[in-house]
């Protein structure tokens, strides 16, 4: 960002701009880009260091939910906004008061090409030709069709390309970037928000900014010290697990959510959170309970701490319904799980959600990707085994494996060798009998997964667990990992913040995860995956369009 002023000293100063944006994740970046298009003066302030500009998007897998794209059409996938919305509603399970989330969901499905695909395409972001198909539903309809478009170069590329778009913008002299500064509150005059104040992270000195418009783009509440996650734990799930891992932003502490609420702004759906079921302790522990989210193999057996397969009511299987997986594990003793596989399954199916470990995708190494698809990703599995000894055990016999698992089981919980052996035998025997007689939901699902090319290349063909040619056994202890806040600051379809009474708070906008991805809860109870990044683009553009008057959809109250 050399061409932008990056180290303007605001210490104890009043500064003036047209629009101030609090947060430089994807949502903040996109808002800034769109505002520059309209020639606005923009000051973007982020608590983090400059190298992390782009926030979570930079670490993400870069998969985006898009509807009726050229990539889908080339694969013969016939998608439509109506079908996407139907699928969305089946996971969201909106209540009758969720009018704004519903309006945003409809807007997303109808406009993902215009608002998201075209914006990213214009920044030079390409998508892989094979569209992925997560969240196809376990007991509710999820994605009827593949919709998860992976950016070539994954999340890092998305953030880098948008950052380059800002740096090379013809009006980029109108953009000022401030890193390592925390926005800690808002300035209000006669009911209108007219600026922000905050402190410098390095020395605690203060600053304030006068602005015509303020955009909150500070992300969700799932990071920080996890206290907000626990305080807002979804009641029907009972108590939050004692050991919960943190996979969200280090600064996702909800500070600005609280400030918006103090102004009379409406926070909604904070108890709707998108956690993952397969978290392990992060080897580069940057904070307490730092977690790494694994993409769990579909051919692994998902067991509880006692060694029993987790059934709710059928055996749980990855890639179907993340919320169902989390709910199922939360009912088990200790509220954590074990995934049991062997080397052959791991190298074909195990992956990690995020940029760091998925280096072939991150650095666009096509040959390496093909090699991994053909022969398995041995480097990744070896790396995980070496770096995560806290949660991954490897053994050549089941008794050795169970001994190692029991060294790691929490409290009084013990995996029973007999139970685990019987579960494996029952599953493996079905595979021996052949697909005609598959009577196990996991095997039926695997059979179904393998009918789609995008999944066939990443799913073993009915791989037994106890198979001497696939040794060693690998068992992974997995915890619930907090990742995304589905709720947040309630906004109208122009990303304007609403009060508890439903009035617009003049001058104040919220975008991205801070706004619950739109309307304070775009996803309702559950997400189809990929609409997180997508909604950052969508809400950011809507906010900027509303500020500049380019396109206002909602009539103002
Ligand atoms: C490993 C990983 C993989 C993911 N994969 C996907 C995926 O494939 N598809 C998908 O759709 N989603 C994915 N996500 C989720 C997605 O990345 C996030 O939901 C999205 O990037 C959030 O963007 P944001 O701009 O709203 O917030 P953030 O990226 O959290 O950015 C918020 C910014 O605000 C700053 N900030 C916070 N508080 C303050 C303050 N008080 N003052 C100033 N600055 C502040 C922070 O430093 C940060 O830079 C993934 C997330 C992770 C962690």
mmCIF file of N, CA and C in Angstrom, residues 23 60 64 76 90 97 142 157 181 183 214 250 304 345 368 386 437 487 498 518:
data_model
loop_
_atom_site.group_PDB
_atom_site.id
_atom_site.type_symbol
_atom_site.label_atom_id
_atom_site.label_comp_id
_atom_site.label_asym_id
_atom_site.label_seq_id
_atom_site.Cartn_x
_atom_site.Cartn_y
_atom_site.Cartn_z
ATOM 1 N N UNK A 23 -12.114 -1.298 10.899
ATOM 2 C CA UNK A 23 -11.852 -2.700 10.582
ATOM 3 C C UNK A 23 -11.451 -2.885 9.133
ATOM 4 N N UNK A 60 -8.410 -17.493 5.141
ATOM 5 C CA UNK A 60 -9.527 -18.405 4.874
ATOM 6 C C UNK A 60 -9.256 -19.340 3.698
ATOM 7 N N UNK A 64 -16.501 -19.586 -1.869
ATOM 8 C CA UNK A 64 -17.609 -18.617 -1.859
ATOM 9 C C UNK A 64 -18.872 -19.216 -2.471
ATOM 10 N N UNK A 76 -22.622 -28.385 -16.037
ATOM 11 C CA UNK A 76 -23.995 -28.862 -16.265
ATOM 12 C C UNK A 76 -24.874 -28.731 -15.032
ATOM 13 N N UNK A 90 -33.889 -23.744 4.371
ATOM 14 C CA UNK A 90 -33.965 -25.034 5.080
ATOM 15 C C UNK A 90 -32.911 -25.087 6.188
ATOM 16 N N UNK A 97 -39.927 -13.361 13.068
ATOM 17 C CA UNK A 97 -39.430 -11.981 13.208
ATOM 18 C C UNK A 97 -38.178 -11.713 12.386
ATOM 19 N N UNK A 142 -29.856 -29.389 2.518
ATOM 20 C CA UNK A 142 -28.861 -28.324 2.521
ATOM 21 C C UNK A 142 -28.688 -27.856 1.088
ATOM 22 N N UNK A 157 -5.374 -14.964 -1.692
ATOM 23 C CA UNK A 157 -5.439 -14.311 -3.000
ATOM 24 C C UNK A 157 -6.585 -13.288 -3.034
ATOM 25 N N UNK A 181 -4.299 0.712 15.474
ATOM 26 C CA UNK A 181 -5.142 1.682 16.180
ATOM 27 C C UNK A 181 -6.492 1.025 16.448
ATOM 28 N N UNK A 183 -10.406 1.378 17.345
ATOM 29 C CA UNK A 183 -11.573 2.252 17.488
ATOM 30 C C UNK A 183 -12.311 1.752 18.719
ATOM 31 N N UNK A 214 -19.882 6.595 9.457
ATOM 32 C CA UNK A 214 -19.023 5.641 10.157
ATOM 33 C C UNK A 214 -19.462 4.230 9.776
ATOM 34 N N UNK A 250 -8.317 -12.820 16.460
ATOM 35 C CA UNK A 250 -7.761 -12.508 17.775
ATOM 36 C C UNK A 250 -8.409 -11.243 18.373
ATOM 37 N N UNK A 304 -17.087 -41.366 19.962
ATOM 38 C CA UNK A 304 -17.015 -40.586 21.195
ATOM 39 C C UNK A 304 -15.820 -41.061 22.022
ATOM 40 N N UNK A 345 -6.767 -43.345 4.225
ATOM 41 C CA UNK A 345 -7.888 -42.388 4.292
ATOM 42 C C UNK A 345 -7.341 -40.983 4.516
ATOM 43 N N UNK A 368 1.302 -29.982 -8.093
ATOM 44 C CA UNK A 368 1.265 -30.539 -6.740
ATOM 45 C C UNK A 368 -0.166 -30.974 -6.392
ATOM 46 N N UNK A 386 3.266 -34.625 12.928
ATOM 47 C CA UNK A 386 4.436 -34.111 13.650
ATOM 48 C C UNK A 386 4.117 -32.880 14.482
ATOM 49 N N UNK A 437 -25.110 -54.266 -0.572
ATOM 50 C CA UNK A 437 -25.706 -54.535 0.747
ATOM 51 C C UNK A 437 -25.411 -53.442 1.765
ATOM 52 N N UNK A 487 -24.772 -14.002 14.213
ATOM 53 C CA UNK A 487 -25.554 -12.829 14.589
ATOM 54 C C UNK A 487 -24.666 -11.605 14.712
ATOM 55 N N UNK A 498 -29.670 -0.280 12.634
ATOM 56 C CA UNK A 498 -31.020 0.001 13.138
ATOM 57 C C UNK A 498 -31.029 0.014 14.664
ATOM 58 N N UNK A 518 -25.157 -9.377 7.508
ATOM 59 C CA UNK A 518 -26.278 -8.668 6.888
ATOM 60 C C UNK A 518 -27.551 -8.870 7.684
#
